[in-house]
Amino acid sequence: MAISMYQSSIPVLVRMLGNLSAILTKAEAYAQAKKIEPRVLIEGRLSPDMFPLARQVQIATDMAKGCGARLAGVDLPKYEDNEATFDELQARLAKTIAFLNSLRPEQIDGSEDRDITIPMGNNPPLQLKGLNYLLYWVQPNFYFHVTTAYAILRHNGLEIGKMDYLGPR
Amino acid sequence: MAISMYQSSIPVLVRMLGNLSAILTKAEAYAQAKKIEPRVLIEGRLSPDMFPLARQVQIATDMAKGCGARLAGVDLPKYEDNEATFDELQARLAKTIAFLNSLRPEQIDGSEDRDITIPMGNNPPLQLKGLNYLLYWVQPNFYFHVTTAYAILRHNGLEIGKMDYLGPR
């Protein structure tokens, strides 16, 4: 077994996005069964000044597509960021997974030394080497937003457990 | 730059545990300033059947020390799991960071092929190679519990932001 940039990024992101998709499927079924308006969950938050569920899914997918595109040195897929239903969030997850799966290991491997620049709005851009971008930016941010999506749904009564988050063995 | 098991694990875990320690320092100051009993935060949960803050910190540190010990092939440090105050949680974070920092890169590098066995209570143990243990067990679990600790405090009114979680640039 080797340890490579591809292995450490793309299959892991794909797996976690698939787990998130399965969690959203359960959330939609829960809303239907309990006659909860889907937007109650989609707009659910843990604190008034934290992002709602939809935005958590958007940022998780942003981190994933950003990782794939920047490490491979290809154009960043642009999304509208207007998802407001479970179907739309599922479509966003599906297109992100398809994009990641379109990247070949040879496009990603060797990217540990690539110079990565991340725009930071009004602040100076963040400049990192590929490996540090993956370890200190993508991974903590990606897991933060996937976990927060999970936590919002759990807080709103959805019966899911750690195995939904980790995915089937 | 190389990509190695050490680089992908120990310094990342140390950094995130340091960030969590700084967040708990802010939480303690917040409790003091607002005259909130510290245990209200330490026992805070996002859902009645989710673990409270103290347990989130315990599991995050378990994941970190487990990672270091198993990849290096050294004895797993045993903790009592009885932390009930901010000082005790900080001591747990500090001893975990010290343990991780005691591991040398040459003890961890090359562990991608090591056979790792994780006891799973009454279920059959999880058996993984070192790299998959890091990528599919340690990382998602570790970030899950650090993020949930953050989310519990955020949900309880502590004014922290993503930069507290990610740490200083």
Tab-separated table of C-alpha atoms in Angstrom:
chain	number	residue	atom	x	y	z
A	1	MET	CA	0.000	0.000	0.000
A	2	ALA	CA	1.230	3.500	-0.777
A	3	ILE	CA	0.201	6.806	0.757
A	4	SER	CA	-0.669	9.317	-1.924
A	5	MET	CA	-2.479	12.603	-2.293
A	6	TYR	CA	-5.230	10.940	-4.322
A	7	GLN	CA	-5.855	8.224	-1.735
A	8	SER	CA	-5.823	10.743	1.093
A	9	SER	CA	-8.417	12.978	-0.531
A	10	ILE	CA	-10.776	11.915	-3.323
A	11	PRO	CA	-12.072	8.497	-2.167
A	12	VAL	CA	-12.452	9.803	1.391
A	13	LEU	CA	-14.467	12.833	0.270
A	14	VAL	CA	-16.606	10.690	-2.040
A	15	ARG	CA	-17.379	8.283	0.771
A	16	MET	CA	-18.332	11.001	3.258
A	17	LEU	CA	-20.517	12.825	0.700
A	18	GLY	CA	-22.302	9.534	0.039
A	19	ASN	CA	-22.894	9.138	3.767
A	20	LEU	CA	-24.251	12.687	3.924
A	21	SER	CA	-26.570	11.919	1.022
A	22	ALA	CA	-27.917	8.861	2.859
A	23	ILE	CA	-28.450	10.980	5.982
A	24	LEU	CA	-30.431	13.544	3.945
A	25	THR	CA	-32.529	10.715	2.511
A	26	LYS	CA	-33.395	9.705	6.073
A	27	ALA	CA	-34.114	13.334	6.948
A	28	GLU	CA	-36.539	13.695	4.059
A	29	ALA	CA	-38.356	10.483	5.026
A	30	TYR	CA	-38.514	11.676	8.640
A	31	ALA	CA	-40.032	15.005	7.590
A	32	GLN	CA	-42.615	13.180	5.503
A	33	ALA	CA	-43.481	10.669	8.250
A	34	LYS	CA	-43.806	13.358	10.921
A	35	LYS	CA	-45.495	15.880	8.620
A	36	ILE	CA	-42.684	18.358	9.213
A	37	GLU	CA	-42.270	20.975	6.472
A	38	PRO	CA	-38.964	20.010	4.791
A	39	ARG	CA	-37.753	23.576	5.036
A	40	VAL	CA	-37.913	23.382	8.850
A	41	LEU	CA	-35.026	20.932	8.645
A	42	ILE	CA	-33.322	22.542	5.649
A	43	GLU	CA	-33.309	25.889	7.434
A	44	GLY	CA	-32.515	24.347	10.844
A	45	ARG	CA	-29.616	25.837	12.803
A	46	LEU	CA	-27.791	25.130	16.064
A	47	SER	CA	-27.543	28.808	16.894
A	48	PRO	CA	-29.193	31.886	15.300
A	49	ASP	CA	-25.840	33.033	13.893
A	50	MET	CA	-24.735	29.676	12.572
A	51	PHE	CA	-25.456	28.538	9.024
A	52	PRO	CA	-28.531	26.390	8.377
A	53	LEU	CA	-28.468	22.827	7.092
A	54	ALA	CA	-28.588	23.781	3.403
A	55	ARG	CA	-25.535	25.996	3.758
A	56	GLN	CA	-23.649	23.300	5.659
A	57	VAL	CA	-24.204	20.946	2.720
A	58	GLN	CA	-23.201	23.675	0.278
A	59	ILE	CA	-19.934	24.394	2.088
A	60	ALA	CA	-19.094	20.716	2.550
A	61	THR	CA	-19.459	20.232	-1.214
A	62	ASP	CA	-17.519	23.447	-1.884
A	63	MET	CA	-14.628	22.101	0.166
A	64	ALA	CA	-14.762	18.792	-1.697
A	65	LYS	CA	-14.922	20.214	-5.226
A	66	GLY	CA	-12.337	22.856	-4.333
A	67	CYS	CA	-10.005	20.143	-3.110
A	68	GLY	CA	-10.370	18.043	-6.240
A	69	ALA	CA	-10.112	20.960	-8.663
A	70	ARG	CA	-7.213	22.733	-6.970
A	71	LEU	CA	-5.127	19.634	-6.384
A	72	ALA	CA	-5.729	18.474	-9.975
A	73	GLY	CA	-5.222	21.979	-11.366
A	74	VAL	CA	-8.514	21.983	-13.283
A	75	ASP	CA	-11.322	24.551	-13.368
A	76	LEU	CA	-13.407	24.796	-10.221
A	77	PRO	CA	-17.003	23.741	-10.973
A	78	LYS	CA	-19.305	26.702	-10.300
A	79	TYR	CA	-22.614	26.134	-8.529
A	80	GLU	CA	-25.469	28.590	-8.051
A	81	ASP	CA	-25.757	28.001	-4.287
A	82	ASN	CA	-29.534	28.184	-4.469
A	83	GLU	CA	-30.512	24.734	-3.192
A	84	ALA	CA	-33.668	24.913	-1.071
A	85	THR	CA	-35.113	21.395	-1.205
A	86	PHE	CA	-33.865	17.923	-0.371
A	87	ASP	CA	-33.891	17.056	-4.077
A	88	GLU	CA	-31.716	20.048	-4.878
A	89	LEU	CA	-29.285	19.253	-2.071
A	90	GLN	CA	-29.106	15.646	-3.282
A	91	ALA	CA	-28.406	16.867	-6.816
A	92	ARG	CA	-25.574	19.015	-5.504
A	93	LEU	CA	-24.068	16.078	-3.642
A	94	ALA	CA	-24.440	13.851	-6.717
A	95	LYS	CA	-22.747	16.293	-9.081
A	96	THR	CA	-19.915	16.837	-6.605
A	97	ILE	CA	-19.381	13.089	-6.263
A	98	ALA	CA	-19.453	12.736	-10.079
A	99	PHE	CA	-16.889	15.523	-10.438
A	100	LEU	CA	-14.571	13.951	-7.851
A	101	ASN	CA	-14.927	10.552	-9.509
A	102	SER	CA	-13.974	12.106	-12.849
A	103	LEU	CA	-10.519	12.961	-11.482
A	104	ARG	CA	-7.837	10.364	-12.096
A	105	PRO	CA	-5.192	9.514	-9.472
A	106	GLU	CA	-2.421	10.746	-11.800
A	107	GLN	CA	-4.013	14.219	-11.831
A	108	ILE	CA	-3.880	14.440	-8.021
A	109	ASP	CA	-0.767	12.508	-7.107
A	110	GLY	CA	2.286	14.700	-6.748
A	111	SER	CA	0.137	17.721	-5.847
A	112	GLU	CA	1.615	17.881	-2.328
A	113	ASP	CA	4.017	20.591	-3.506
A	114	ARG	CA	1.556	22.462	-5.705
A	115	ASP	CA	0.996	26.118	-4.736
A	116	ILE	CA	-2.641	26.565	-3.807
A	117	THR	CA	-4.313	29.962	-3.460
A	118	ILE	CA	-7.680	30.223	-1.745
A	119	PRO	CA	-9.589	33.504	-2.125
A	120	MET	CA	-10.714	34.768	1.300
A	121	GLY	CA	-13.193	37.503	0.395
A	122	ASN	CA	-11.901	40.847	1.615
A	123	ASN	CA	-8.928	39.276	3.376
A	124	PRO	CA	-5.646	38.356	1.703
A	125	PRO	CA	-5.858	34.980	-0.010
A	126	LEU	CA	-4.653	31.916	1.835
A	127	GLN	CA	-1.563	30.427	0.192
A	128	LEU	CA	-0.584	26.883	0.997
A	129	LYS	CA	1.249	23.948	-0.503
A	130	GLY	CA	-1.031	21.139	-1.671
A	131	LEU	CA	-0.406	18.875	1.296
A	132	ASN	CA	-1.032	21.582	3.878
A	133	TYR	CA	-4.100	22.700	1.933
A	134	LEU	CA	-5.481	19.167	2.262
A	135	LEU	CA	-4.485	18.619	5.907
A	136	TYR	CA	-5.076	22.042	7.441
A	137	TRP	CA	-7.842	23.484	5.286
A	138	VAL	CA	-9.888	20.926	3.397
A	139	GLN	CA	-10.055	18.187	6.010
A	140	PRO	CA	-10.980	20.255	9.090
A	141	ASN	CA	-13.442	22.393	7.119
A	142	PHE	CA	-15.025	19.494	5.259
A	143	TYR	CA	-15.571	17.427	8.390
A	144	PHE	CA	-16.779	20.488	10.264
A	145	HIS	CA	-19.638	21.053	7.820
A	146	VAL	CA	-20.577	17.390	7.403
A	147	THR	CA	-20.649	16.976	11.186
A	148	THR	CA	-22.643	20.170	11.678
A	149	ALA	CA	-25.201	19.013	9.087
A	150	TYR	CA	-25.479	15.765	11.052
A	151	ALA	CA	-25.748	17.657	14.340
A	152	ILE	CA	-28.517	19.955	13.052
A	153	LEU	CA	-30.593	16.947	12.034
A	154	ARG	CA	-29.855	15.066	15.250
A	155	HIS	CA	-30.795	18.150	17.256
A	156	ASN	CA	-34.069	18.252	15.311
A	157	GLY	CA	-34.970	14.715	16.293
A	158	LEU	CA	-33.723	12.634	13.356
A	159	GLU	CA	-32.753	9.185	14.620
A	160	ILE	CA	-29.341	8.691	13.141
A	161	GLY	CA	-26.153	7.458	14.742
A	162	LYS	CA	-22.424	7.588	14.263
A	163	MET	CA	-22.623	4.697	11.802
A	164	ASP	CA	-24.719	6.844	9.457
A	165	TYR	CA	-21.963	9.425	9.534
A	166	LEU	CA	-19.136	6.908	9.108
A	167	GLY	CA	-20.992	4.856	6.523
A	168	PRO	CA	-21.290	1.085	6.126
A	169	ARG	CA	-18.177	-0.912	6.983
B	1	MET	CA	7.839	18.082	0.590
B	2	ALA	CA	6.914	14.459	1.191
B	3	ILE	CA	3.609	12.962	2.205
B	4	SER	CA	4.019	10.626	5.145
B	5	MET	CA	1.925	8.958	7.797
B	6	TYR	CA	3.508	11.112	10.491
B	7	GLN	CA	2.801	14.376	8.705
B	8	SER	CA	-0.762	13.302	7.938
B	9	SER	CA	-1.555	12.477	11.530
B	10	ILE	CA	0.419	13.681	14.551
B	11	PRO	CA	0.973	17.414	13.849
B	12	VAL	CA	-2.625	17.744	12.604
B	13	LEU	CA	-4.052	16.127	15.737
B	14	VAL	CA	-1.783	18.220	17.978
B	15	ARG	CA	-2.898	21.398	16.279
B	16	MET	CA	-6.602	20.612	16.527
B	17	LEU	CA	-6.322	19.566	20.192
B	18	GLY	CA	-4.602	22.878	20.888
B	19	ASN	CA	-7.464	24.691	19.184
B	20	LEU	CA	-9.956	22.731	21.272
B	21	SER	CA	-8.029	23.663	24.418
B	22	ALA	CA	-8.234	27.357	23.478
B	23	ILE	CA	-11.972	26.996	22.870
B	24	LEU	CA	-12.428	25.436	26.329
B	25	THR	CA	-10.451	28.317	27.838
B	26	LYS	CA	-12.943	30.706	26.234
B	27	ALA	CA	-15.830	28.567	27.458
B	28	GLU	CA	-14.576	28.683	31.039
B	29	ALA	CA	-14.151	32.471	30.899
B	30	TYR	CA	-17.647	32.781	29.424
B	31	ALA	CA	-19.150	30.696	32.230
B	32	GLN	CA	-17.367	32.846	34.782
B	33	ALA	CA	-18.406	36.139	33.158
B	34	LYS	CA	-22.045	35.089	32.794
B	35	LYS	CA	-22.179	33.315	36.155
B	36	ILE	CA	-23.075	30.045	34.449
B	37	GLU	CA	-22.252	26.910	36.462
B	38	PRO	CA	-19.360	25.327	34.523
B	39	ARG	CA	-21.106	21.976	34.578
B	40	VAL	CA	-23.996	23.439	32.563
B	41	LEU	CA	-21.569	23.706	29.658
B	42	ILE	CA	-19.573	20.576	30.484
B	43	GLU	CA	-22.794	18.534	30.568
B	44	GLY	CA	-24.334	20.392	27.609
B	45	ARG	CA	-25.731	18.279	24.762
B	46	LEU	CA	-27.254	18.879	21.331
B	47	SER	CA	-29.836	16.150	21.868
B	48	PRO	CA	-30.808	14.163	24.980
B	49	ASP	CA	-29.275	10.992	23.537
B	50	MET	CA	-26.056	12.573	22.336
B	51	PHE	CA	-22.925	12.719	24.472
B	52	PRO	CA	-22.240	15.869	26.511
B	53	LEU	CA	-19.288	18.176	26.030
B	54	ALA	CA	-16.985	16.327	28.445
B	55	ARG	CA	-17.509	13.042	26.612
B	56	GLN	CA	-16.880	14.732	23.236
B	57	VAL	CA	-13.505	15.913	24.527
B	58	GLN	CA	-12.771	12.475	25.950
B	59	ILE	CA	-13.519	10.702	22.672
B	60	ALA	CA	-11.600	13.258	20.587
B	61	THR	CA	-8.538	12.635	22.776
B	62	ASP	CA	-9.152	8.865	22.671
B	63	MET	CA	-9.081	9.000	18.891
B	64	ALA	CA	-5.867	11.040	18.954
B	65	LYS	CA	-3.954	8.898	21.459
B	66	GLY	CA	-5.253	5.732	19.807
B	67	CYS	CA	-3.970	6.953	16.477
B	68	GLY	CA	-0.527	7.788	17.793
B	69	ALA	CA	-0.150	4.610	19.848
B	70	ARG	CA	-1.496	2.189	17.243
B	71	LEU	CA	0.423	3.640	14.323
B	72	ALA	CA	3.639	3.733	16.374
B	73	GLY	CA	2.981	0.286	17.863
B	74	VAL	CA	3.391	1.472	21.452
B	75	ASP	CA	1.158	0.976	24.493
B	76	LEU	CA	-2.084	2.924	24.472
B	77	PRO	CA	-2.091	5.462	27.327
B	78	LYS	CA	-4.958	4.624	29.686
B	79	TYR	CA	-7.092	7.439	31.102
B	80	GLU	CA	-9.729	7.232	33.833
B	81	ASP	CA	-12.415	9.049	31.804
B	82	ASN	CA	-13.603	10.904	34.885
B	83	GLU	CA	-13.026	14.530	33.851
B	84	ALA	CA	-15.785	16.777	35.186
B	85	THR	CA	-14.230	20.254	35.257
B	86	PHE	CA	-12.575	22.536	32.737
B	87	ASP	CA	-9.243	22.037	34.506
B	88	GLU	CA	-9.564	18.269	34.215
B	89	LEU	CA	-10.509	18.469	30.548
B	90	GLN	CA	-7.552	20.772	29.918
B	91	ALA	CA	-5.251	18.320	31.710
B	92	ARG	CA	-6.537	15.534	29.477
B	93	LEU	CA	-5.885	17.599	26.356
B	94	ALA	CA	-2.410	18.536	27.613
B	95	LYS	CA	-1.357	14.971	28.378
B	96	THR	CA	-2.657	13.795	25.008
B	97	ILE	CA	-0.712	16.519	23.216
B	98	ALA	CA	2.405	15.611	25.233
B	99	PHE	CA	1.993	11.946	24.335
B	100	LEU	CA	1.599	12.731	20.624
B	101	ASN	CA	4.613	15.035	20.715
B	102	SER	CA	6.667	12.246	22.306
B	103	LEU	CA	6.262	10.131	19.159
B	104	ARG	CA	9.006	10.488	16.580
B	105	PRO	CA	8.301	10.543	12.847
B	106	GLU	CA	10.314	7.349	12.347
B	107	GLN	CA	7.939	5.507	14.701
B	108	ILE	CA	4.919	6.475	12.611
B	109	ASP	CA	6.259	6.563	9.071
B	110	GLY	CA	5.765	3.320	7.210
B	111	SER	CA	2.738	2.435	9.340
B	112	GLU	CA	0.405	2.647	6.328
B	113	ASP	CA	0.600	-1.152	5.974
B	114	ARG	CA	0.501	-1.969	9.679
B	115	ASP	CA	-2.414	-4.183	10.740
B	116	ILE	CA	-4.553	-2.248	13.191
B	117	THR	CA	-7.208	-3.869	15.377
B	118	ILE	CA	-9.764	-1.693	17.126
B	119	PRO	CA	-11.870	-3.324	19.870
B	120	MET	CA	-15.571	-2.590	19.269
B	121	GLY	CA	-17.147	-3.655	22.561
B	122	ASN	CA	-19.516	-6.570	21.966
B	123	ASN	CA	-19.059	-6.397	18.193
B	124	PRO	CA	-16.211	-8.013	16.290
B	125	PRO	CA	-13.107	-5.819	16.302
B	126	LEU	CA	-12.488	-3.521	13.367
B	127	GLN	CA	-9.420	-4.565	11.400
B	128	LEU	CA	-7.793	-2.097	9.080
B	129	LYS	CA	-4.442	-1.295	7.548
B	130	GLY	CA	-2.751	1.763	9.063
B	131	LEU	CA	-3.613	4.128	6.233
B	132	ASN	CA	-7.278	3.177	6.162
B	133	TYR	CA	-7.372	3.374	9.961
B	134	LEU	CA	-6.144	6.965	9.712
B	135	LEU	CA	-8.342	8.013	6.783
B	136	TYR	CA	-11.587	6.167	7.498
B	137	TRP	CA	-11.602	5.849	11.269
B	138	VAL	CA	-9.391	8.361	13.077
B	139	GLN	CA	-9.987	11.421	10.902
B	140	PRO	CA	-13.794	11.288	10.600
B	141	ASN	CA	-14.225	10.334	14.256
B	142	PHE	CA	-11.727	12.846	15.575
B	143	TYR	CA	-13.194	15.759	13.627
B	144	PHE	CA	-16.707	14.638	14.511
B	145	HIS	CA	-16.039	14.972	18.235
B	146	VAL	CA	-14.025	18.198	18.029
B	147	THR	CA	-16.754	19.761	15.882
B	148	THR	CA	-19.515	18.529	18.177
B	149	ALA	CA	-17.704	19.990	21.200
B	150	TYR	CA	-17.541	23.301	19.311
B	151	ALA	CA	-21.208	23.026	18.324
B	152	ILE	CA	-22.366	22.333	21.900
B	153	LEU	CA	-20.604	25.476	23.104
B	154	ARG	CA	-21.818	27.553	20.169
B	155	HIS	CA	-25.363	26.310	20.789
B	156	ASN	CA	-24.955	27.409	24.421
B	157	GLY	CA	-24.080	30.939	23.446
B	158	LEU	CA	-20.290	30.950	23.440
B	159	GLU	CA	-19.088	33.483	20.902
B	160	ILE	CA	-16.562	31.539	18.901
B	161	GLY	CA	-16.105	31.267	15.167
B	162	LYS	CA	-14.586	28.990	12.592
B	163	MET	CA	-11.171	30.555	13.163
B	164	ASP	CA	-11.198	29.281	16.743
B	165	TYR	CA	-11.780	25.814	15.381
B	166	LEU	CA	-9.164	26.078	12.635
B	167	GLY	CA	-6.644	27.874	14.827
B	168	PRO	CA	-4.392	30.838	14.100
B	169	ARG	CA	-2.959	30.994	10.597
